[in-house]
PDB file of C-alpha atoms in Angstrom:
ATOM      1  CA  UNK A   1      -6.403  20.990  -2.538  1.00  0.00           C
ATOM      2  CA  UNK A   2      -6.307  17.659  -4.449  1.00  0.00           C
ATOM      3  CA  UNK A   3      -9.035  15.701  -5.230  1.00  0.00           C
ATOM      4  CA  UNK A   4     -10.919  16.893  -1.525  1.00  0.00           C
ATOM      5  CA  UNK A   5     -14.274  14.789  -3.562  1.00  0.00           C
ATOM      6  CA  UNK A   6     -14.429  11.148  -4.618  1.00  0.00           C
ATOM      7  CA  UNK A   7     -17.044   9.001  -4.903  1.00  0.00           C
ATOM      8  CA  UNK A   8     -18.558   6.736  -2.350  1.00  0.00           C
ATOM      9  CA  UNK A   9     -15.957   3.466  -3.285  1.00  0.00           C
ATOM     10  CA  UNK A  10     -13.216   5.631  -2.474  1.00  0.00           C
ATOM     11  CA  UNK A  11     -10.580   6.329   0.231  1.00  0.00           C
ATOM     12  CA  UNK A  12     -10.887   9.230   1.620  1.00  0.00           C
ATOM     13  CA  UNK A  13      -8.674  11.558   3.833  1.00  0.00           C
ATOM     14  CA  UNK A  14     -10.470  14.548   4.715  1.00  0.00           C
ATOM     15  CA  UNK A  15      -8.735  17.749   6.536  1.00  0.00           C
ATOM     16  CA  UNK A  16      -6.176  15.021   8.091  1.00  0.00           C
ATOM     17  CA  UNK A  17      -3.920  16.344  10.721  1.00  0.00           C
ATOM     18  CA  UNK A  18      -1.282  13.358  11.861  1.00  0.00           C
ATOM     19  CA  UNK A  19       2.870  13.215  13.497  1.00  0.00           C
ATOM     20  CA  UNK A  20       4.040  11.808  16.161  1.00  0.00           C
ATOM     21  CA  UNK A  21       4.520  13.776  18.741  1.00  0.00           C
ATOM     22  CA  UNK A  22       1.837  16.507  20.166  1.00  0.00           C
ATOM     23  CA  UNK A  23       2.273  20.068  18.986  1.00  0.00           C
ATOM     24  CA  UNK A  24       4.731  19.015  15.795  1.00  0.00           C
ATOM     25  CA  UNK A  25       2.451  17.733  13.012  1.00  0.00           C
ATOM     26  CA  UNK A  26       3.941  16.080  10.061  1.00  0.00           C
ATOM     27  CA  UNK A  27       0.783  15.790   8.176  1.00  0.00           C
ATOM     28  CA  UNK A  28      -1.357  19.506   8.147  1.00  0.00           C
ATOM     29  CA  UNK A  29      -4.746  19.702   7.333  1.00  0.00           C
ATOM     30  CA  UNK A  30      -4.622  17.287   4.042  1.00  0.00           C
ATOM     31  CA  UNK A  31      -7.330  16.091   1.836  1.00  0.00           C
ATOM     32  CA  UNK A  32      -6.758  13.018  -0.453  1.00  0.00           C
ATOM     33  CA  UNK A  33      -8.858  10.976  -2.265  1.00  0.00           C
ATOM     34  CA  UNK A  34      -8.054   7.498  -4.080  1.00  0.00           C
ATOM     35  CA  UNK A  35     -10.731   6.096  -6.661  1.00  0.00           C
ATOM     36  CA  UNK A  36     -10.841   2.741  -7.572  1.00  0.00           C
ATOM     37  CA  UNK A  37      -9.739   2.062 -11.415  1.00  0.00           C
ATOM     38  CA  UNK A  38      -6.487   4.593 -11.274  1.00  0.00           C
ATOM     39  CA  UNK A  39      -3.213   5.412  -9.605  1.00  0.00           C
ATOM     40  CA  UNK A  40      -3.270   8.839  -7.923  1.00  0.00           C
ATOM     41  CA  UNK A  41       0.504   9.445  -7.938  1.00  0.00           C
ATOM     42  CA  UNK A  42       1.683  11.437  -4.290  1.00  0.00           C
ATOM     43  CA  UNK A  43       5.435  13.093  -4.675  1.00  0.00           C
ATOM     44  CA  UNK A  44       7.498  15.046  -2.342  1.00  0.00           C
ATOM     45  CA  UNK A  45      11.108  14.857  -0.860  1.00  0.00           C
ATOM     46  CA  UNK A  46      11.689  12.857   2.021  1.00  0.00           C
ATOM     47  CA  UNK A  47      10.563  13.854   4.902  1.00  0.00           C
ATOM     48  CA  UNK A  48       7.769  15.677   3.970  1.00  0.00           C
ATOM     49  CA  UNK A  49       5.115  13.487   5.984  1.00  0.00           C
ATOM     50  CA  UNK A  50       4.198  10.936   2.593  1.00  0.00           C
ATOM     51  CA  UNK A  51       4.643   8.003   4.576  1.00  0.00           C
ATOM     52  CA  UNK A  52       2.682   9.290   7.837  1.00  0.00           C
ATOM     53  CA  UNK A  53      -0.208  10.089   5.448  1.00  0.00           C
ATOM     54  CA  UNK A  54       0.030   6.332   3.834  1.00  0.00           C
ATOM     55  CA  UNK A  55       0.075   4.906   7.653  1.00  0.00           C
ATOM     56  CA  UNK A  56      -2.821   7.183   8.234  1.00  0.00           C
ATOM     57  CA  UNK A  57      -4.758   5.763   5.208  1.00  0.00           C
ATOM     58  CA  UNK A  58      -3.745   2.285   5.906  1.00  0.00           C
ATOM     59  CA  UNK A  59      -5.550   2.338   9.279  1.00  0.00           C
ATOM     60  CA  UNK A  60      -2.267   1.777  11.048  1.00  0.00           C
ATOM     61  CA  UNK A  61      -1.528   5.180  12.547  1.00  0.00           C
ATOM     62  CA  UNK A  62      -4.777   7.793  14.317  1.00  0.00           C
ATOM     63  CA  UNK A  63      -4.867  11.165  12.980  1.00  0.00           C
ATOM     64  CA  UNK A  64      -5.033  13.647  15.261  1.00  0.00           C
ATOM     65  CA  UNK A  65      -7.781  14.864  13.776  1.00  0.00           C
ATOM     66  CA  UNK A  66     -10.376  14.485  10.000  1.00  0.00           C
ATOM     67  CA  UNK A  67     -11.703  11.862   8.923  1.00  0.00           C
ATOM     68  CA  UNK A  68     -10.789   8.715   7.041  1.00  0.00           C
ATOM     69  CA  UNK A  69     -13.814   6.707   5.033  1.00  0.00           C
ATOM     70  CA  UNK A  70     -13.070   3.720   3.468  1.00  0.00           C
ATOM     71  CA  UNK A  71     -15.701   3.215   0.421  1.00  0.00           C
ATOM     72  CA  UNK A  72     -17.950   5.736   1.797  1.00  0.00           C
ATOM     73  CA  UNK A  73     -18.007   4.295   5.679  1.00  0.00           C
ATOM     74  CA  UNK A  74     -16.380   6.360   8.344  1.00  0.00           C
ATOM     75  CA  UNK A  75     -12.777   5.136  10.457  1.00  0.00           C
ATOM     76  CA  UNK A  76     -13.251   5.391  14.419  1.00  0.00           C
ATOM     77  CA  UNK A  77     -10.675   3.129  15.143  1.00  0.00           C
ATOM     78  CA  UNK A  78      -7.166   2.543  14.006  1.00  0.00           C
ATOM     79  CA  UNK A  79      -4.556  -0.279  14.228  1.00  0.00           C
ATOM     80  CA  UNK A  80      -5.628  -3.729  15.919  1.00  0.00           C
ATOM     81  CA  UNK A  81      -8.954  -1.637  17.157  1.00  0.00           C
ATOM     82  CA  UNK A  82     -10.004  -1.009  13.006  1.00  0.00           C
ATOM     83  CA  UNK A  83     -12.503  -3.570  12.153  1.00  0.00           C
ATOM     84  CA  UNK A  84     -10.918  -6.709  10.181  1.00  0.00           C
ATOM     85  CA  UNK A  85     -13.511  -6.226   7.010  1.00  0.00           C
ATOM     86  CA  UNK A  86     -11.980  -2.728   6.575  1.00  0.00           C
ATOM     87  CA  UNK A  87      -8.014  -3.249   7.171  1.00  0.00           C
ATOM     88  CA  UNK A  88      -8.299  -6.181   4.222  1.00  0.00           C
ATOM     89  CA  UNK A  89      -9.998  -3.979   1.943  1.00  0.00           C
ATOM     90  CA  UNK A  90      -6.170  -1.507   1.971  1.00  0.00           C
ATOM     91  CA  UNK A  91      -3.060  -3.779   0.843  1.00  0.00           C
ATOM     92  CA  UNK A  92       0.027  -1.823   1.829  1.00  0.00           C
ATOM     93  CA  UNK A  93       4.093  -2.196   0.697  1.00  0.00           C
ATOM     94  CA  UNK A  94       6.621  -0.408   2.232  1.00  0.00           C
ATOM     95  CA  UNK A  95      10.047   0.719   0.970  1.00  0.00           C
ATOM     96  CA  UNK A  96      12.006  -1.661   2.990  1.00  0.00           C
ATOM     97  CA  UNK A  97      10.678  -5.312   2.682  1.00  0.00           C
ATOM     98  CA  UNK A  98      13.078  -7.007   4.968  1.00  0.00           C
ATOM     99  CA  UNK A  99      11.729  -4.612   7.795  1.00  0.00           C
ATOM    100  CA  UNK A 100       8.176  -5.703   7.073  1.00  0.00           C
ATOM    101  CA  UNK A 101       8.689  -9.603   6.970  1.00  0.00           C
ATOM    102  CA  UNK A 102       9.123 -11.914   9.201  1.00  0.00           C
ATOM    103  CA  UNK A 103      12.298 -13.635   8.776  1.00  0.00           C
ATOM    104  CA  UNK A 104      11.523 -16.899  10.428  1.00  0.00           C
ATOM    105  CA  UNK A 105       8.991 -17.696   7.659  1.00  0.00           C
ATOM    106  CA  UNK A 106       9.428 -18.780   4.167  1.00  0.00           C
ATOM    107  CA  UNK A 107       8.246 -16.244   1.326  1.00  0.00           C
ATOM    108  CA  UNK A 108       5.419 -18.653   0.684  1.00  0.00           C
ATOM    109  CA  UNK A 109       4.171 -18.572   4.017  1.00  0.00           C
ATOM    110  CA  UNK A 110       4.925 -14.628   3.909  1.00  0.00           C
ATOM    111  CA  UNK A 111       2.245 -14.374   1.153  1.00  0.00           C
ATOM    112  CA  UNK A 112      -0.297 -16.629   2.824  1.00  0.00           C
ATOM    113  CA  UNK A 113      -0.065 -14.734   5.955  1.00  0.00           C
ATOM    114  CA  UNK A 114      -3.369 -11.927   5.172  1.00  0.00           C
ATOM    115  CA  UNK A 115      -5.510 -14.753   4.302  1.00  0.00           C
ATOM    116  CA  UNK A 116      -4.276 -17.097   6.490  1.00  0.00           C
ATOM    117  CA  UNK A 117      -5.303 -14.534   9.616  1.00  0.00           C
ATOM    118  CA  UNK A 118      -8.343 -13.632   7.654  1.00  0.00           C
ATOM    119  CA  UNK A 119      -9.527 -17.983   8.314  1.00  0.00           C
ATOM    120  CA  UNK A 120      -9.390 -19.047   4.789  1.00  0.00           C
ATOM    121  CA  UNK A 121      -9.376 -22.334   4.159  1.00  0.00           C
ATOM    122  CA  UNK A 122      -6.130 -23.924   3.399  1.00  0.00           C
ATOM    123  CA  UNK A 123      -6.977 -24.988   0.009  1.00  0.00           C
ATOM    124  CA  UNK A 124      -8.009 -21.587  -1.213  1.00  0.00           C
ATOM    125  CA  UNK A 125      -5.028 -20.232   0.371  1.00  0.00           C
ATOM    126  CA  UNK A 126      -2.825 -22.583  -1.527  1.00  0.00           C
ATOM    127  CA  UNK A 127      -4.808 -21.473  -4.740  1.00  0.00           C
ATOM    128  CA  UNK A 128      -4.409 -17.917  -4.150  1.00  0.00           C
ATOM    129  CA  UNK A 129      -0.820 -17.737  -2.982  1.00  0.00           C
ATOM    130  CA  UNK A 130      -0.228 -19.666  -6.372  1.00  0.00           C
ATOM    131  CA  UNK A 131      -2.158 -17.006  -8.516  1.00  0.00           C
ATOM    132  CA  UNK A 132      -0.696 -13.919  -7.303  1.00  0.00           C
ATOM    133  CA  UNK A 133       3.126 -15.871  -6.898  1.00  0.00           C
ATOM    134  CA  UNK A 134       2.951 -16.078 -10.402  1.00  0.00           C
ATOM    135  CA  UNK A 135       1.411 -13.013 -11.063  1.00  0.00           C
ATOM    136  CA  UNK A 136       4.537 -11.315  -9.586  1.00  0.00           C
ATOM    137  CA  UNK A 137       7.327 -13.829 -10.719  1.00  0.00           C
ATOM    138  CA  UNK A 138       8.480 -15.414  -7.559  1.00  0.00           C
ATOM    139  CA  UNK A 139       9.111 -19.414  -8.691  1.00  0.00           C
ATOM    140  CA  UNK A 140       8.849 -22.099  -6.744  1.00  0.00           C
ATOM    141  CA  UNK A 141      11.806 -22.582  -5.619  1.00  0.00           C
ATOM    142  CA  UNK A 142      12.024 -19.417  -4.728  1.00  0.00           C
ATOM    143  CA  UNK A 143       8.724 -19.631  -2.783  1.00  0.00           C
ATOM    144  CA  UNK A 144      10.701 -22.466  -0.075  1.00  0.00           C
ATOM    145  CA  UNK A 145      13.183 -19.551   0.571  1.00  0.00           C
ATOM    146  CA  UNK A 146      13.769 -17.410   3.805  1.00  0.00           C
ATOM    147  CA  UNK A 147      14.101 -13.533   3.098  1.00  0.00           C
ATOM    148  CA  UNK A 148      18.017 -13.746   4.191  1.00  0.00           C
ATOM    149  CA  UNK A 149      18.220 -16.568   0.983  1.00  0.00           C
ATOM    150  CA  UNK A 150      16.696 -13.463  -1.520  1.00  0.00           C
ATOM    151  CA  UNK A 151      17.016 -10.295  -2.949  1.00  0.00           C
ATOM    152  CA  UNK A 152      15.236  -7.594  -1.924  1.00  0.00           C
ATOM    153  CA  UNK A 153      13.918  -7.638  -5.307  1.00  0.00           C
ATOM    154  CA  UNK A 154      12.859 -10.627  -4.951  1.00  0.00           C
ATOM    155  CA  UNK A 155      11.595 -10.199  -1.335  1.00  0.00           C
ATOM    156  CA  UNK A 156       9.602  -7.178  -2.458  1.00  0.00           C
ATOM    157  CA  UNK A 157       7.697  -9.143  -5.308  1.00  0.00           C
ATOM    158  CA  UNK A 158       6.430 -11.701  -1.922  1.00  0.00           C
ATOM    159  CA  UNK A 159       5.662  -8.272  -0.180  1.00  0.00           C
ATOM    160  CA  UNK A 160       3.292  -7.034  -3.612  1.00  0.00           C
ATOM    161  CA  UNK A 161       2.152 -10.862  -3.683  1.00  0.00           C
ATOM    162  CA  UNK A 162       0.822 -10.348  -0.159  1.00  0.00           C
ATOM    163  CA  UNK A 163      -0.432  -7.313  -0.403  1.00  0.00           C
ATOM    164  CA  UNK A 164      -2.604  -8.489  -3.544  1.00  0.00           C
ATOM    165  CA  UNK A 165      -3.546 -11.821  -1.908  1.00  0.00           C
ATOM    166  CA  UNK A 166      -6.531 -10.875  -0.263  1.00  0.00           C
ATOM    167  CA  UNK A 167      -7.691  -8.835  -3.195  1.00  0.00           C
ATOM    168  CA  UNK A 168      -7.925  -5.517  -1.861  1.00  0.00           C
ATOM    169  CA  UNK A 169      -9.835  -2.458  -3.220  1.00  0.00           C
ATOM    170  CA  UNK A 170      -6.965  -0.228  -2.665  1.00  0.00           C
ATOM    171  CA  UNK A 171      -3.428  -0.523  -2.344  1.00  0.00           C
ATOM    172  CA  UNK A 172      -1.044   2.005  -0.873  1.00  0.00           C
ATOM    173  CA  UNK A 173       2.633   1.431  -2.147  1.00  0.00           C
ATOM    174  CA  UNK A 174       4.883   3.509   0.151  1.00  0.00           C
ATOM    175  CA  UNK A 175       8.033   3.979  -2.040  1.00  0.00           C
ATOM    176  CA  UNK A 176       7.688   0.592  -3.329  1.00  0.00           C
ATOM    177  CA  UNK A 177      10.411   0.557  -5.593  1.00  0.00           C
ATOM    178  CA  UNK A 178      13.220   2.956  -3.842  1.00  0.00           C
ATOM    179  CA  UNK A 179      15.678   0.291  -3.229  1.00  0.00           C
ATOM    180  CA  UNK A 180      14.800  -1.983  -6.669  1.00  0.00           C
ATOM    181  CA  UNK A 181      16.846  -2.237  -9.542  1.00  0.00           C
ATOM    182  CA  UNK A 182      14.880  -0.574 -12.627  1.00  0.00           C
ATOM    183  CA  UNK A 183      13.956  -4.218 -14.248  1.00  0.00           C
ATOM    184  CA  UNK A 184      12.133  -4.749 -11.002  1.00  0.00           C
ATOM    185  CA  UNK A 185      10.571  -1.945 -10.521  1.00  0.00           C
ATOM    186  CA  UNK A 186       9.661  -2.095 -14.594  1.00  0.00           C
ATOM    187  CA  UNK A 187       7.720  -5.620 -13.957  1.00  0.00           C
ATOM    188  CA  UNK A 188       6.323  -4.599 -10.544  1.00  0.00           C
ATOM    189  CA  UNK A 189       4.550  -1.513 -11.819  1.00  0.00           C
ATOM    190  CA  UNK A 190       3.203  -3.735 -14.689  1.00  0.00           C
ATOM    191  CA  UNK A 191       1.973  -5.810 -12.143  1.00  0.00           C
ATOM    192  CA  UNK A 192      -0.181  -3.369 -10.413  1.00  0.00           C
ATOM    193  CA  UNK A 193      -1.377  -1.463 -13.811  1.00  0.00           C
ATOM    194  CA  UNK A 194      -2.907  -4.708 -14.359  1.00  0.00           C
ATOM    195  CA  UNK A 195      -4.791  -5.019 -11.101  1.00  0.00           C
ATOM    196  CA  UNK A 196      -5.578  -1.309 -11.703  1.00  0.00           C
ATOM    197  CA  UNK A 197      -7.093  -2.361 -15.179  1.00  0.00           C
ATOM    198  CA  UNK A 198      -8.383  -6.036 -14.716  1.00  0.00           C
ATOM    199  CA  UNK A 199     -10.508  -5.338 -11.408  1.00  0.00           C
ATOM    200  CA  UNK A 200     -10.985  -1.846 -10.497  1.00  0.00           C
ATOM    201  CA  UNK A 201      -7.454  -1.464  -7.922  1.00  0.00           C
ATOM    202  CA  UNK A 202      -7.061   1.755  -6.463  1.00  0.00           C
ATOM    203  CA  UNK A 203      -3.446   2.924  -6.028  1.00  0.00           C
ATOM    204  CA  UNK A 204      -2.348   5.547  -4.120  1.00  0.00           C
ATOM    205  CA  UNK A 205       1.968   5.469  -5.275  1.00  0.00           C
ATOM    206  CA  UNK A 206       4.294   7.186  -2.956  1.00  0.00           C
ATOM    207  CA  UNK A 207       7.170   8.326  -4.364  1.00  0.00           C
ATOM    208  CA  UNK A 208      10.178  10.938  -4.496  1.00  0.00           C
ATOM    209  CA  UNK A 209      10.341   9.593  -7.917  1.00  0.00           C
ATOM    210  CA  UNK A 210       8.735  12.255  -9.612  1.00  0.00           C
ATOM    211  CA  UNK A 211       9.658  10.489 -13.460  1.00  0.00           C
ATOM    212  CA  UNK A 212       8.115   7.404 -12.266  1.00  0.00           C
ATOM    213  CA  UNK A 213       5.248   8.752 -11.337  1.00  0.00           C
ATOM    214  CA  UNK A 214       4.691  10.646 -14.317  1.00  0.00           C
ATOM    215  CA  UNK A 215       4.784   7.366 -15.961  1.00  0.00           C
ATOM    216  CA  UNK A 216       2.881   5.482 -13.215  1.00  0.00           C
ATOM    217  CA  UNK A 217       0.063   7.488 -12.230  1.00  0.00           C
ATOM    218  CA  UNK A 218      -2.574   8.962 -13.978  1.00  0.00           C
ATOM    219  CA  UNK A 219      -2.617  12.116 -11.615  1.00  0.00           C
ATOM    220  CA  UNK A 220       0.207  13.322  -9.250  1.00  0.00           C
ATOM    221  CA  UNK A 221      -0.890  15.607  -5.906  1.00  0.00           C
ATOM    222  CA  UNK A 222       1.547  17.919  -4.027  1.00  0.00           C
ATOM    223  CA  UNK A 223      -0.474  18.689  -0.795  1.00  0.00           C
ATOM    224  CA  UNK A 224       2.832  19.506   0.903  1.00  0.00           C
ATOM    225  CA  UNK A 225       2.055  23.082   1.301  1.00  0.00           C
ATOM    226  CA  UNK A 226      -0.541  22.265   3.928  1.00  0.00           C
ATOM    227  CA  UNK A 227       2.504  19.949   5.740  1.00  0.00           C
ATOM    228  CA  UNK A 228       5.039  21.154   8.533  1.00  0.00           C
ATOM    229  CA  UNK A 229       8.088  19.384   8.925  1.00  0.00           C
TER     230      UNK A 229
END
């Protein structure tokens, strides 16, 4: 099994069962651990329960049954119910950006949103949305936008840009790059290596990819032969 250890600033999935509907697990029995200061690389064809697993480790979606610690402290509640200190310490993107933004706000607003709901004050969220904008290339002009006025490139560097805004310990990129063009992807992955090597990030990088990930991550786990379809 891969990595079933980890130290106590890790996250943790231990002996995770997960799906979504009773008797027809996607995710079997699965042990994963991300440490801060790397990219643990997680491959598999589609469909074979890597994005249940991420939900799982992003708080957003119960197991059935194991156990989730975040930095050595145990999960007992998921979604809404997991404790606010814990969901900002996991940044999450998904594949598909325009399904996980509003589109009534503008991509600045999109990348104030975590601290925004976290009560920071508005002049440190104007300070931080203008650090990690430019740390992911989004301009200002492009920051007054609406996600129908972008690319998805572009929409996906505001979804990274969020996801980093809070500074999280970990961050869980769910097949980040699928629908990017490879100069994208190329400065988005730089982007995170840097967080990885300038403060400690933990990745965990999704991906049927499996050339990217050889290139991404420093480690690649196949626990697929513990998952049912």
């Amino acid at each position: 099994m891969p990595r079933p250890g980890g130290g106590p600033m890790s996250l943790r999935a231990e002996s995770v069962t997960a799906g979504w509907r009773r008797g027809h697990p996607v995710v079997d029995d699965v042990d994963l651990t991300v440490e801060p200061g790397g990219v643990l690389g997680l491959a598999g064809p589609s469909g074979c329960g890597k994005s249940t697993l991420t939900r799982v480790l992003a708080l957003l979606h119960a197991p059935w049954s194991g156990t989730v610690t975040v930095g050595g402290e145990p999960v007992h509640r998921y979604r809404f119910g997991a404790p606010a200190a814990l969901r900002r310490r996991i940044g999450v993107v998904f594949q598909s950006p325009r399904a996980s933004t509003d589109p009534r706000l503008t991509l600045d607003r999109i990348v104030a949103e975590p601290l925004r709901a976290a009560g920071t004050p508005d002049p440190a969220v104007t300070a931080r949305v203008d650090e990690v904008a430019d740390l992911v290339g989004l301009t200002p002009e492009l920051r007054t936008r609406h996600p129908h006025e972008v690319s998805d490139g572009q929409l996906q560097r505001a979804c990274l840009a969020r996801a980093l805004a809070p500074e999280p310990d970990y961050l869980l990129c769910d097949e980040m790059t699928a629908m990017l063009d490879a100069s994208t992807t190329a400065a988005l992955v730089s982007v995170v290596a840097d967080e990885v090597t300038g403060r400690g990030l933990g990745v965990l990088a999704v991906s049927h990819d499996e050339p990217l990930l050889g290139a991404w991550a420093g480690e690649v786990v196949r626990p697929w032969s513990r998952v049912r379809p």
